[in-house]
XYZ file of C-alpha atoms in Angstrom:
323
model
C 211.062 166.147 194.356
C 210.853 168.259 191.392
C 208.859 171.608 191.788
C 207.718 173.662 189.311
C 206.449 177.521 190.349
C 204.462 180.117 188.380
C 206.289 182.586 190.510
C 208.218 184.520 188.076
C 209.543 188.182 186.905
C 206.734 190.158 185.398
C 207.963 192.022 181.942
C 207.605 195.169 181.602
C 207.879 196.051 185.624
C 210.248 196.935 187.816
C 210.931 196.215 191.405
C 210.313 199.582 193.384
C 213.534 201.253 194.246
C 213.161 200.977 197.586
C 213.165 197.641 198.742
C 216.509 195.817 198.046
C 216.915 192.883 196.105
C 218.125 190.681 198.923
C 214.621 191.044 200.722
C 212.589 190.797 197.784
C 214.529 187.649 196.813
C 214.699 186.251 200.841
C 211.172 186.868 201.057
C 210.266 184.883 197.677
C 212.410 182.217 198.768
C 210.169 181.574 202.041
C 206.738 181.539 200.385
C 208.757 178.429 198.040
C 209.809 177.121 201.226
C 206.535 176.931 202.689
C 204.810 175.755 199.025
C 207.515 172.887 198.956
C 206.834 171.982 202.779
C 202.714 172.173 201.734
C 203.387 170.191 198.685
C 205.682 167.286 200.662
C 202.926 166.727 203.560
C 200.150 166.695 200.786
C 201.518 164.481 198.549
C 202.695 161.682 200.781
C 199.227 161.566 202.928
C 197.889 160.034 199.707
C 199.694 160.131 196.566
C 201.003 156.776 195.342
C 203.843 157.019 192.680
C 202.845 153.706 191.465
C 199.671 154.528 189.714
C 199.256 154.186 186.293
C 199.393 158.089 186.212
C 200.866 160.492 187.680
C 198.564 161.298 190.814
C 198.266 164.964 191.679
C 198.226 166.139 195.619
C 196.423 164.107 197.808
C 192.954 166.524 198.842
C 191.678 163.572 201.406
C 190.191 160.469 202.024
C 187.338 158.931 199.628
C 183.851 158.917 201.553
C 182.333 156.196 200.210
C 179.212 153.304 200.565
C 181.272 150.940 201.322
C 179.882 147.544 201.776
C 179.256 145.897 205.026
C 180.758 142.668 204.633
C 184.187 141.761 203.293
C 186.780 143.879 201.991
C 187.132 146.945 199.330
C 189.626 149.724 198.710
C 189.576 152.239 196.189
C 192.268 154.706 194.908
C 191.485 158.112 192.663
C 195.371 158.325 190.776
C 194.117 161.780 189.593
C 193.462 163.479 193.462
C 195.544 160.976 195.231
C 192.573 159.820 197.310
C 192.029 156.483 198.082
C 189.855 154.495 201.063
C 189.679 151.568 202.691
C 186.846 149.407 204.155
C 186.883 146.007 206.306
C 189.703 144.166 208.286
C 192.359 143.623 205.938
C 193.132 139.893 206.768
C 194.070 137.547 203.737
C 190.897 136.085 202.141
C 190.240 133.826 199.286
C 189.907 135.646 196.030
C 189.354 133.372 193.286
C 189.983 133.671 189.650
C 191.135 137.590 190.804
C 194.313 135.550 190.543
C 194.020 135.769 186.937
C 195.336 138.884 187.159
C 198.526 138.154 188.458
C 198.700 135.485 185.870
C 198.356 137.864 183.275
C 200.542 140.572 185.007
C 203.760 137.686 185.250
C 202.991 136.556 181.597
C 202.803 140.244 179.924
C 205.777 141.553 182.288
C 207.982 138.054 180.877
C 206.356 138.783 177.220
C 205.508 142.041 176.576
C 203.527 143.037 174.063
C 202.793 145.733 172.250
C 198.743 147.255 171.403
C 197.823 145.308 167.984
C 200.707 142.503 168.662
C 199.597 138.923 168.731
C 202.808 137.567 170.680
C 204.089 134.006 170.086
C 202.153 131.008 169.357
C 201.448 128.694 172.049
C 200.120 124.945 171.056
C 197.170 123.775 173.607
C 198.288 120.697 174.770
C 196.061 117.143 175.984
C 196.114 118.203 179.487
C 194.602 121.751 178.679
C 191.796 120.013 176.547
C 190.435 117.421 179.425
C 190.218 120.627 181.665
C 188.622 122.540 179.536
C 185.415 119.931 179.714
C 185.341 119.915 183.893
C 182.131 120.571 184.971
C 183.631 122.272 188.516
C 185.126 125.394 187.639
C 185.138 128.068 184.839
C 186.750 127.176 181.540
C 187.485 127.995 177.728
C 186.981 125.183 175.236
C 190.070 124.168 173.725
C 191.732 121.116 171.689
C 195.224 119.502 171.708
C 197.313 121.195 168.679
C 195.054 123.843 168.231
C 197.475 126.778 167.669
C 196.593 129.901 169.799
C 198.702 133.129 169.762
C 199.833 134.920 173.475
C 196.855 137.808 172.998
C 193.896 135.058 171.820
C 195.331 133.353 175.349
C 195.208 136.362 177.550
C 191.928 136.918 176.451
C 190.391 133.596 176.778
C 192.084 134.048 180.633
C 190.464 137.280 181.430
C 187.217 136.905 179.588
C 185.610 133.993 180.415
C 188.328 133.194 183.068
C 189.523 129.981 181.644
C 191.207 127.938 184.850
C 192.570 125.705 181.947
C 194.184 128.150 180.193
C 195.349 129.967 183.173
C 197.564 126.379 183.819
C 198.399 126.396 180.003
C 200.268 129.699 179.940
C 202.015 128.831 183.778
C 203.150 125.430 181.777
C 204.140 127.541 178.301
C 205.980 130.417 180.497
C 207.816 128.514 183.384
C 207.690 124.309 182.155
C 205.303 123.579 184.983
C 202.347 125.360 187.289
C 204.948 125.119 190.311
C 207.215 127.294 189.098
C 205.246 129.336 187.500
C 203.601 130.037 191.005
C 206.863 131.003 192.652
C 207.213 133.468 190.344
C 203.728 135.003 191.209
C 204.824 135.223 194.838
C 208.062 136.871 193.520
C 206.198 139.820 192.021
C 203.613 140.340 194.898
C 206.848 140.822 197.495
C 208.141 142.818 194.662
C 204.639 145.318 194.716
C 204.647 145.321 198.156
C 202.081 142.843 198.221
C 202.930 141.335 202.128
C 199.831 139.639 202.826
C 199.418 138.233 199.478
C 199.806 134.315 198.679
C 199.156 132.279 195.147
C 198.834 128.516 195.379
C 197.694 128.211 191.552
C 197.694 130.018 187.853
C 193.872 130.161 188.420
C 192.535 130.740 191.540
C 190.003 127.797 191.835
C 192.516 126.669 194.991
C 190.959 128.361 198.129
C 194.926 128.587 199.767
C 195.502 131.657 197.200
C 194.577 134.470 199.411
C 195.029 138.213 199.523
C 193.553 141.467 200.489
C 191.444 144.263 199.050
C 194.392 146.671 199.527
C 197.383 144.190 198.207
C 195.132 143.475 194.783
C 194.562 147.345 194.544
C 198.742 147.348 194.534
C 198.601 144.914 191.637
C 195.754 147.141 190.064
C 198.221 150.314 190.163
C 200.983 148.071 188.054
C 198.717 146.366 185.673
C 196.580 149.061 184.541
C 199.394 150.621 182.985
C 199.978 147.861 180.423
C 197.504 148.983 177.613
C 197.559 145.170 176.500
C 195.984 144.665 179.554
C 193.902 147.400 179.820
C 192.273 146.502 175.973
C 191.825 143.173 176.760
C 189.821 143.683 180.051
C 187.518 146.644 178.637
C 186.469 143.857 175.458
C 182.930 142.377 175.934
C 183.352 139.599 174.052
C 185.947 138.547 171.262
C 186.105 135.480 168.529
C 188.530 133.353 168.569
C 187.599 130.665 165.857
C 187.802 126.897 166.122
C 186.650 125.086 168.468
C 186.642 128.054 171.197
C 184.429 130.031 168.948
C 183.402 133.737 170.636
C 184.124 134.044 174.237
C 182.465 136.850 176.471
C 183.269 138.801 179.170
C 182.419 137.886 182.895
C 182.282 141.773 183.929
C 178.770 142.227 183.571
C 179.106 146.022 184.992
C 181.233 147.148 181.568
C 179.940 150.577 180.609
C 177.944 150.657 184.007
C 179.015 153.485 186.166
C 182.378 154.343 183.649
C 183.646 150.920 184.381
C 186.270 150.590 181.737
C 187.320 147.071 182.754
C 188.212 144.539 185.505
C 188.506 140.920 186.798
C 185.635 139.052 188.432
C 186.111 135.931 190.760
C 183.672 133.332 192.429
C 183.780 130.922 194.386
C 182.125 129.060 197.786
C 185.164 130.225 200.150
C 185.744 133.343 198.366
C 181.980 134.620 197.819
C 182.209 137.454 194.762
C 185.158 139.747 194.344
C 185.958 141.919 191.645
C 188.426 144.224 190.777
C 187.640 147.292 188.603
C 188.557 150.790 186.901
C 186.444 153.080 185.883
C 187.202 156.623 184.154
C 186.136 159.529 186.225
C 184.042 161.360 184.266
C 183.968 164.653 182.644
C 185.755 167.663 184.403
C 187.875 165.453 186.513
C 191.222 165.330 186.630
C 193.403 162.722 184.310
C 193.611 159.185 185.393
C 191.332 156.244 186.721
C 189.896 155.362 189.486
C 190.908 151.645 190.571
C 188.843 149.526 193.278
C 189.036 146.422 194.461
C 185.897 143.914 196.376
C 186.228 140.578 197.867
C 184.757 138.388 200.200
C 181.348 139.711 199.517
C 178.335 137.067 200.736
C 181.362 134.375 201.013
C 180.248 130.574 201.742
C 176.801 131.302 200.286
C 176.984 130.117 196.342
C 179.246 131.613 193.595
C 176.010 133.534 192.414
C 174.865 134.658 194.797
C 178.413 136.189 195.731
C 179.061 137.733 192.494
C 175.489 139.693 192.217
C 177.233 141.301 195.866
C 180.372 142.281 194.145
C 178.763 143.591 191.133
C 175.963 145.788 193.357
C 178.777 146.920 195.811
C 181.083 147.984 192.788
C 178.345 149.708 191.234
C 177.811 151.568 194.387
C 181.301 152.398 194.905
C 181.797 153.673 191.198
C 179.175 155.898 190.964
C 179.841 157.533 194.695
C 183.594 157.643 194.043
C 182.808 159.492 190.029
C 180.834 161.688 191.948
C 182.771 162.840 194.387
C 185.843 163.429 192.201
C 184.072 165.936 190.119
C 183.525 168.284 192.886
């Protein structure tokens, strides 16, 4: 580890006669022994080198209102702090899967802020999903000619299922393999009790925890792609998709800056989430994750738990960074 020190000579001052260089030197070389011993002990009780930016010396653990049911962790990557609430067993999380779908499709296909990326033709298959009346969709047509960025955002906005299985079929030739290269990058993040079944999420096999999405949070916040795309409220696409809006219903709540939502019977409400933390605090975001909040109850009735336990979170976690 690199360490920078503001220990230096001083101009225009000299060292008094009488004490020999070799001490003065010796004794400066302690206090940087014991600042580099400090700085080691800090850093790896909470910083995580895979935030988005560079997290400065761990000062703690987050005291948060955590909610009493489910799961949620949340990470400061400006302090280093981060907390932890609920018995980290897999869970379902719903279309929170989306955001591994978008993470293997923009890590395959980068693209750049502004960049539309390739066109992608919907085909027949994506079309008779788009009209279930089961899950969450985005109305599309076979041959209607959508670029990569129209796609991501008609994934993360409205959380199209269909067009969550029409990028794993564009990217990989079939949902299958796209899939197996979901679970590639979760063991790759460190992501060990994390496992994807579908694209979309609407299968209640894909589980995870709050602190293995909060992994994936760290990586995927860093794509600015990703990070415009998520913060939009609503966006036109044209044709027969017309304007799409955004699930997040807490944007601009609480410096929420953007996020994922997911709902389902099995998986109650979950949400993942960054907001910025406020004014006087130090550089970066603060990333949370919530699932399995009022599970088995209905998909509404989930999500309004997610949103009020993210709000809660948010504001608790802004506050306490600025002190």
């Amino acid at each position: 580890m690199r360490v920078q020190s503001d220990l230096g000579p001083f101009p225009g001052r000299r060292s008094p006669a009488r004490v020999p260089a070799s001490v003065l030197w010796g004794a400066v070389a302690a206090l940087l022994l014991t600042l580099l011993g400090g700085w080691a002990v800090t850093t790896r009780a909470g910083a995580d080198p895979t935030g988005p930016t560079a997290p400065g010396p761990a000062t703690g653990r987050l005291a948060l209102p955590w909610p009493t049911g489910g799961q949620a962790s949340v990470a400061d990557t400006g302090t280093g702090r981060s907390g932890s609430s609920g018995e980290q067993k897999p869970v379902p999380i719903a279309s929170v899967t989306k955001v591994m779908t978008a993470y293997v499709v923009l890590t395959r296909h980068p693209l750049k802020p502004g960049e539309p990326g390739p066109t992608v033709t919907v085909d027949q298959r994506a079309q008779d999903e788009s009209h279930s009346l089961s899950e969450s969709t985005a109305r599309v047509e076979a041959g209607q000619r959508l670029n990569q960025r129209q796609l991501l955002e008609m994934l993360l906005l409205p959380s199209g299922n269909n067009v969550a299985r029409l990028l794993a079929r564009w990217d990989s030739g079939s949902e299958r393999a796209f899939v197996a290269r979901m679970n590639r990058a979760a063991a790759d993040l460190g992501m060990t009790r994390t496992t994807y079944t579908g694209a979309s999420g609407f299968e209640p096999t894909t589980t995870s925890t709050s602190d293995d999405q909060l992994r994936l949070a760290r990586a995927v916040m860093r794509d600015p792609v990703f990070r415009d795309v998520v913060a939009t409220r609503e966006i036109t696409i044209g044709g027969p998709t017309g304007t799409v809006a955004n699930t997040n219903r807490l944007l601009g709540t609480a410096g929420i800056v953007g996020g994922k939502t997911g709902s389902s019977t099995p998986a109650g409400g979950a949400l993942m989430w960054a907001a910025e933390p406020g004014r006087g605090a130090r550089p970066g975001l603060i990333l949370g994750v919530v699932l399995h909040q009022m599970p088995h109850t209905t998909p509404a009735t989930g999500m309004q738990a997610a949103f009020d336990a993210t709000e809660r979170l948010a504001v608790a976690a802004r506050k306490g960074v600025r002190r």
